Short mmCIF file of C-alpha atoms in Angstrom, two decimals:
data_model
loop_
_atom_site.label_atom_id
_atom_site.label_comp_id
_atom_site.label_asym_id
_atom_site.label_seq_id
_atom_site.Cartn_x
_atom_site.Cartn_y
_atom_site.Cartn_z
CA MET A 556 260.19 -145.55 280.76
CA LEU A 557 263.35 -146.89 279.04
CA GLN A 558 261.92 -150.57 279.38
CA GLY A 559 258.73 -149.42 277.69
CA VAL A 560 260.43 -147.90 274.82
CA LEU A 561 262.58 -150.95 274.24
CA ALA A 562 259.64 -153.39 274.59
CA ARG A 563 257.91 -151.27 271.84
CA LEU A 564 260.94 -151.88 269.53
CA ASP A 565 260.81 -155.56 270.18
CA ASP A 566 257.15 -155.57 269.02
CA ALA A 567 258.17 -154.12 265.81
CA GLY A 568 258.67 -157.61 264.31
CA ASN A 569 255.05 -158.45 264.90
CA HIS A 570 253.44 -157.62 261.50
CA VAL A 571 249.86 -159.36 262.29
CA PRO A 572 247.09 -156.85 262.22
CA ARG A 573 245.01 -156.53 265.26
CA PHE A 574 241.58 -158.32 264.79
CA THR A 575 238.68 -156.94 266.74
CA ALA A 576 235.97 -159.58 266.40
CA PRO A 577 232.98 -157.55 267.53
CA ARG A 578 233.75 -155.27 264.33
CA CYS A 579 233.72 -158.32 261.88
CA LEU A 580 230.91 -158.38 259.61
CA LEU A 581 231.11 -162.31 259.92
CA GLU A 582 230.93 -162.02 263.67
CA ARG A 583 228.21 -159.97 263.81
CA GLN A 584 226.23 -162.23 261.46
CA ALA A 585 225.47 -159.73 258.80
CA VAL A 586 223.57 -161.08 255.99
CA GLY A 587 226.10 -161.97 253.11
CA GLY A 588 228.92 -161.82 255.57
CA CYS A 589 232.13 -160.51 254.12
CA ASP A 590 235.29 -162.40 252.73
CA ALA A 591 237.24 -159.27 251.73
CA CYS A 592 240.35 -159.95 253.74
CA HIS A 593 240.39 -163.53 252.81
CA ALA A 594 240.01 -162.83 249.02
CA THR A 595 242.65 -160.02 249.13
CA CYS A 596 245.46 -161.54 251.04
CA PRO A 597 248.17 -162.53 248.60
CA HIS A 598 249.63 -165.01 250.86
CA GLY A 599 246.86 -167.24 252.00
CA ALA A 600 247.50 -166.08 255.49
CA ILE A 601 243.60 -165.36 256.30
CA THR A 602 241.13 -168.14 256.36
CA LEU A 603 237.72 -168.46 257.07
CA GLY A 604 236.27 -170.27 260.06
CA MET A 605 234.54 -173.60 259.57
CA LEU A 606 230.98 -172.23 260.07
CA GLY A 607 232.08 -169.07 257.97
CA ASP A 608 231.34 -166.71 260.92
CA SER A 609 234.98 -165.81 261.89
CA ILE A 610 238.43 -165.29 260.57
CA GLN A 611 241.84 -166.77 261.49
CA ILE A 612 245.35 -165.29 260.67
CA ASP A 613 248.33 -167.38 260.42
CA PRO A 614 251.21 -165.46 261.77
CA ASP A 615 253.68 -167.62 260.06
CA LEU A 616 252.24 -166.51 256.57
CA CYS A 617 251.25 -163.05 257.26
CA THR A 618 254.06 -160.51 255.86
CA GLY A 619 252.33 -157.48 257.31
CA CYS A 620 251.46 -155.84 253.85
CA GLY A 621 248.36 -154.29 255.26
CA LEU A 622 246.31 -155.17 252.15
CA CYS A 623 243.59 -156.88 254.25
CA VAL A 624 243.52 -153.59 256.38
CA GLN A 625 242.96 -151.51 253.25
CA VAL A 626 239.88 -153.66 252.17
CA CYS A 627 238.31 -154.52 255.46
CA PRO A 628 234.96 -152.34 255.43
CA SER A 629 234.46 -152.26 259.14
CA GLY A 630 237.88 -151.69 260.70
CA ALA A 631 237.92 -155.24 262.20
CA LEU A 632 241.42 -155.50 260.86
CA GLU A 633 243.97 -152.59 261.65
CA TYR A 634 247.31 -151.48 262.25
CA ASN A 635 248.04 -148.53 264.62
CA LEU A 636 248.07 -145.43 262.30
CA GLU A 637 249.63 -142.95 264.78
CA PRO A 638 253.34 -144.06 264.19
CA ALA A 639 253.08 -143.24 260.60
CA LEU A 640 250.92 -140.05 260.98
CA GLN A 641 253.69 -139.04 263.76
CA SER A 642 256.29 -139.69 261.26
CA VAL A 643 254.68 -137.45 258.51
CA ARG A 644 254.18 -134.70 261.08
CA ASP A 645 257.74 -135.05 262.24
CA GLN A 646 259.06 -134.66 258.76
CA GLN A 647 256.96 -131.38 258.28
CA ASP A 648 258.21 -129.92 261.61
CA ALA A 649 261.76 -130.83 260.96
CA ALA A 650 264.07 -127.63 261.19
CA SER A 651 266.08 -128.96 258.00
CA ARG A 652 265.37 -131.50 255.76
CA ALA A 653 267.29 -133.29 252.91
CA ALA A 654 264.10 -133.44 250.78
CA PRO A 655 261.40 -130.73 250.15
CA ASP A 656 258.75 -133.31 250.99
CA ALA A 657 257.91 -135.87 253.50
CA SER A 658 258.20 -139.38 252.40
CA LEU A 659 257.20 -143.02 253.19
CA THR A 660 258.75 -145.84 251.42
CA CYS A 661 258.21 -149.78 251.28
CA SER A 662 260.83 -151.68 253.17
CA ARG A 663 262.08 -153.19 249.81
CA SER A 664 262.38 -150.11 247.76
CA GLY A 665 266.04 -149.19 248.77
CA ALA A 666 265.10 -145.59 249.36
CA GLY A 667 265.98 -143.90 252.58
CA GLY A 668 263.77 -142.27 254.92
CA PRO A 669 260.74 -143.52 257.07
CA SER A 670 259.57 -146.96 255.70
CA LEU A 671 256.54 -149.22 256.10
CA PRO A 672 256.69 -153.05 255.33
CA CYS A 673 254.66 -152.35 252.31
CA LEU A 674 252.80 -149.28 250.95
CA GLY A 675 249.75 -151.67 251.07
CA ARG A 676 249.40 -150.24 254.66
CA VAL A 677 248.69 -146.71 253.27
CA THR A 678 245.11 -145.70 254.13
CA PRO A 679 242.85 -142.61 253.18
CA ALA A 680 243.01 -141.19 256.64
CA LEU A 681 246.72 -141.13 256.53
CA LEU A 682 246.53 -139.20 252.97
CA SER A 683 243.83 -137.20 254.11
CA ALA A 684 245.72 -135.95 257.36
CA ALA A 685 248.78 -135.15 255.52
CA GLY A 686 246.53 -133.05 253.31
CA ALA A 687 244.98 -131.27 256.23
CA TRP A 688 248.57 -130.69 257.48
CA GLY A 689 249.69 -129.19 254.17
CA VAL A 690 252.60 -131.80 253.83
CA PRO A 691 253.76 -132.79 250.31
CA LEU A 692 254.02 -136.45 250.73
CA THR A 693 255.83 -138.90 248.27
CA LEU A 694 255.06 -142.56 248.57
CA ILE A 695 257.97 -144.59 246.99
CA HIS A 696 257.72 -148.40 245.97
CA GLY A 697 260.06 -150.91 244.92
CA ASP A 698 259.66 -153.74 242.28
CA CYS A 699 256.15 -154.70 243.37
CA ALA A 700 256.00 -157.53 240.76
CA ALA A 701 258.79 -159.37 242.39
CA CYS A 702 258.21 -158.42 246.07
CA PRO A 703 257.47 -161.26 248.43
CA VAL A 704 255.75 -158.96 251.02
CA GLY A 705 252.86 -157.32 249.16
CA ALA A 706 251.27 -157.86 245.64
CA PRO A 707 252.20 -156.74 242.16
CA ASP A 708 249.28 -154.36 242.09
CA VAL A 709 250.03 -152.41 245.19
CA PRO A 710 250.88 -149.22 243.25
CA GLU A 711 247.41 -149.30 241.58
CA ARG A 712 245.72 -150.19 245.11
CA VAL A 713 247.60 -147.11 246.52
CA GLU A 714 246.23 -144.96 243.74
CA ARG A 715 242.59 -146.02 244.50
CA VAL A 716 243.48 -145.07 248.10
CA LEU A 717 244.53 -141.80 247.06
CA ASP A 718 241.36 -141.32 244.91
CA THR A 719 239.26 -141.95 248.07
CA ALA A 720 241.35 -139.39 250.38
CA GLN A 721 241.15 -136.60 247.55
CA ALA A 722 237.31 -137.28 247.40
CA LEU A 723 237.08 -136.86 251.36
CA ARG A 724 239.31 -133.70 251.06
CA ALA A 725 237.40 -132.15 248.27
CA PRO A 726 234.91 -130.38 250.54
CA THR A 727 237.79 -128.70 252.40
CA GLY A 728 238.99 -126.97 249.21
CA LYS A 729 242.65 -128.45 250.09
CA PRO A 730 243.53 -131.61 248.21
CA ALA A 731 246.29 -133.67 249.44
CA GLN A 732 249.56 -133.24 247.87
CA VAL A 733 250.52 -136.92 247.30
CA THR A 734 252.83 -138.48 244.85
CA VAL A 735 253.01 -142.28 244.13
CA ARG A 736 256.18 -143.39 242.32
CA PRO A 737 258.97 -146.11 241.95
CA ALA A 738 262.18 -145.71 243.59
CA THR A 739 265.19 -144.08 241.95
CA PRO A 740 268.82 -144.48 242.79
CA GLU A 741 268.66 -140.93 244.25
CA ASP A 742 266.19 -142.01 246.80
CA ALA A 743 268.89 -143.96 248.57
CA SER A 744 270.06 -140.70 249.99
CA ARG A 745 266.91 -139.71 251.69
CA SER A 746 267.45 -139.34 255.57
CA LEU A 747 265.32 -139.97 258.40
CA THR A 748 264.68 -136.43 259.47
CA VAL A 749 262.73 -135.68 262.77
CA SER A 750 261.68 -132.53 264.89
CA ARG A 751 262.90 -132.05 268.31
CA ARG A 752 259.60 -133.59 269.41
CA GLY A 753 260.63 -136.76 267.42
CA ALA A 754 264.28 -136.91 268.29
CA PHE A 755 263.92 -138.84 271.53
CA GLY A 756 262.31 -141.84 269.76
CA ALA A 757 264.65 -141.70 266.82
CA LEU A 758 267.57 -141.85 269.33
CA PHE A 759 266.10 -145.31 270.42
CA ARG A 760 265.16 -146.34 266.81
CA VAL A 761 268.62 -146.17 265.41
CA GLY A 762 269.80 -148.69 268.29
CA LYS A 763 269.24 -151.42 265.77
CA GLN A 764 270.33 -151.10 262.23
CA HIS A 765 267.18 -152.73 260.65
CA LEU A 766 264.95 -150.19 262.57
CA ALA A 767 267.14 -147.11 261.68
CA GLN A 768 265.02 -146.14 258.67
CA SER A 769 261.71 -147.74 259.76
CA ILE A 770 258.59 -146.73 261.47
CA PRO A 771 258.42 -148.57 264.93
CA GLU A 772 255.28 -150.56 265.42
CA SER A 773 253.34 -150.08 268.43
CA PRO A 774 250.75 -152.71 268.59
CA LEU A 775 247.05 -151.69 269.46
CA PRO A 776 245.64 -152.75 272.65
CA PHE A 777 242.45 -154.76 272.60
CA VAL A 778 239.44 -152.77 272.16
CA ASP A 779 237.45 -152.28 275.50
CA TRP A 780 234.06 -152.42 274.10
CA SER A 781 232.64 -150.86 277.27
CA VAL A 782 234.02 -147.57 276.05
CA PRO A 783 231.65 -146.22 273.03
CA GLU A 784 234.63 -144.21 271.81
CA ASP A 785 236.89 -147.10 271.43
CA ARG A 786 234.47 -148.85 269.09
CA THR A 787 235.21 -146.55 266.34
CA PRO A 788 238.47 -147.60 264.36
CA GLN A 789 241.32 -145.32 264.16
CA GLU A 790 240.84 -145.05 260.33
CA TRP A 791 237.44 -143.59 260.61
CA THR A 792 238.53 -141.46 263.66
CA TRP A 793 241.35 -139.78 261.79
CA ARG A 794 239.06 -139.49 258.65
CA ALA A 795 236.79 -137.11 260.61
CA ARG A 796 239.61 -135.42 262.24
CA SER A 797 241.30 -134.68 258.96
CA LEU A 798 238.29 -132.63 257.71
CA LYS A 799 240.43 -129.46 258.10
CA PRO A 800 239.83 -126.60 257.04
CA THR A 801 236.22 -127.16 258.16
CA PRO A 802 234.15 -127.54 255.02
CA PRO A 803 231.50 -124.85 254.52
CA GLU A 804 228.02 -125.53 255.77
CA ASP A 805 226.45 -126.57 252.21
CA ALA A 806 229.36 -128.75 251.50
CA ALA A 807 228.61 -132.55 250.56
CA ILE A 808 231.25 -134.64 252.54
CA PRO A 809 231.34 -138.20 251.16
CA TRP A 810 230.88 -140.53 253.84
CA PRO A 811 228.28 -143.56 252.97
CA ALA A 812 226.03 -144.22 255.72
CA PRO A 813 222.35 -145.63 256.25
CA LEU A 814 218.94 -143.92 255.99
CA VAL A 815 215.86 -145.52 257.30
CA ASP A 816 212.33 -145.20 255.35
CA ASP A 817 208.83 -145.82 256.63
CA THR A 818 208.68 -149.36 255.82
CA CYS A 819 210.89 -149.86 258.99
CA ILE A 820 209.32 -152.42 261.19
CA ASP A 821 211.38 -151.07 264.43
CA CYS A 822 213.28 -154.61 264.62
CA PRO A 823 216.68 -154.45 266.36
CA VAL A 824 218.46 -156.07 263.26
CA CYS A 825 220.44 -153.13 262.21
CA THR A 826 221.81 -152.24 265.73
CA ASN A 827 222.61 -155.96 266.23
CA VAL A 828 224.87 -156.28 263.01
CA CYS A 829 226.53 -152.72 263.28
CA PRO A 830 230.27 -153.25 263.68
CA THR A 831 231.04 -150.17 265.61
CA ASP A 832 227.72 -149.48 267.30
CA ALA A 833 227.29 -146.39 265.03
CA ILE A 834 223.34 -147.36 265.26
CA THR A 835 221.68 -147.52 268.44
CA ARG A 836 218.22 -148.18 269.44
CA ASP A 837 217.14 -145.88 272.27
CA LEU A 838 213.82 -147.28 274.20
CA GLN A 839 211.73 -144.60 275.42
CA PRO A 840 209.80 -144.84 278.80
CA ASP A 841 206.52 -144.36 277.03
CA GLY A 842 207.28 -147.45 274.90
CA GLY A 843 208.37 -145.93 271.86
CA VAL A 844 212.01 -146.21 270.22
CA LYS A 845 214.25 -143.90 268.57
CA LEU A 846 216.80 -145.18 265.98
CA LEU A 847 219.98 -142.96 266.16
CA LEU A 848 223.04 -142.80 263.98
CA ASN A 849 226.52 -141.57 265.03
CA LEU A 850 227.81 -140.79 261.61
CA SER A 851 231.36 -140.19 262.69
CA ALA A 852 231.49 -143.92 263.89
CA CYS A 853 229.84 -145.24 260.73
CA THR A 854 232.25 -147.03 258.35
CA GLY A 855 229.80 -147.23 255.65
CA CYS A 856 230.11 -151.08 255.66
CA MET A 857 226.32 -151.22 254.83
CA GLY A 858 226.02 -154.60 256.99
CA CYS A 859 222.65 -152.83 258.23
CA LEU A 860 221.37 -152.47 254.61
CA HIS A 861 222.16 -156.05 253.48
CA SER A 862 220.39 -157.33 256.70
CA CYS A 863 217.13 -155.35 257.06
CA PRO A 864 214.26 -157.67 256.82
CA PRO A 865 212.08 -155.27 255.19
CA GLN A 866 214.76 -153.68 253.27
CA ALA A 867 213.99 -150.24 254.89
CA ILE A 868 217.47 -149.10 254.70
CA HIS A 869 219.15 -147.09 251.75
CA ALA A 870 222.67 -145.67 251.42
CA GLN A 871 223.14 -141.89 251.35
CA THR A 872 226.61 -141.27 250.23
CA HIS A 873 227.12 -137.55 251.00
CA TRP A 874 226.39 -135.39 254.06
CA ARG A 875 226.36 -131.96 255.36
CA PRO A 876 229.17 -130.90 258.01
CA ALA A 877 226.56 -130.36 260.74
CA ALA A 878 225.36 -134.03 260.50
CA PHE A 879 228.77 -135.01 262.15
CA GLY A 880 228.11 -132.99 265.11
CA ALA A 881 225.50 -134.90 267.00
CA PRO A 882 223.53 -138.28 266.70
CA LEU A 883 221.09 -138.34 263.86
CA LEU A 884 217.66 -139.42 264.22
CA LEU A 885 216.94 -142.04 261.83
CA ARG A 886 213.44 -143.11 262.99
CA GLU A 887 211.13 -142.24 265.84
CA SER A 888 208.21 -144.61 266.68
CA ASP A 889 205.58 -144.56 269.39
CA THR A 890 205.32 -148.14 269.77
CA ILE A 891 207.46 -151.01 268.95
CA MET A 892 205.62 -153.44 266.83
#
């Protein structure tokens, strides 16, 4: 067990996000593709393949800022969310704390407490989960204009992420208590506090000075595409989990996803391009077909909408809570044309 813990510590220097090719809209050959990660990266670390159907990440240029993960519409790029989630939860559970709130700081802010390489790694799921747990969370950044890790507009990007999280939390009636602000001299005294549950991990984290106040990275394993549950990115899994307290039955949950109208020609394009297999095409013994949607697995990338040959797909932005409980029937046909 000790070797496993030390191995995870050694992996903490690997800042390159995990790339899951089957989730990439370029790899899925969705119409229009996507260059969000390439356009967003402030360090030129992400390039498009020669044929425009893949991406490559240069580990020598990647700083681990996470801005590409923030903008990826399908979860093809991601970091492990659980260490940051656990850190927030540990700060909530700690018996005594030096501060009345939980905090996450950027590594160059000079503030104490748990830190990330850059607040560009903060995602809506993380903030929504903090809201579900009732944890006041302060996000502290340094001088972003001069930072070599992220980009000058990181604070503005984090505010947009917070807007998304608050929209997701609105149906629960329990908004997230999140503050985004620059570091102050007083923040240097913030300490890394943990609960008993997190004390064992902290014991090893303080073994190296440069890790003493950081959240250790545990690289995500490759996705086993044979396991349907693994096809959903952590980000959207945790967005769904964080819908607590359970919204009222008539609440409208913001979760962009496709609807199909009667102009559908029952072709398989939408299922072929779906980056998480949220849309499935169930062939029936009598020759018919059912088109089903797993709403919890849908990232709202709308690759299906842009790729649909007869333009039979339209986006619905809000759904009732019951829609998340079972696959939704988008369309049922007696025969395949």
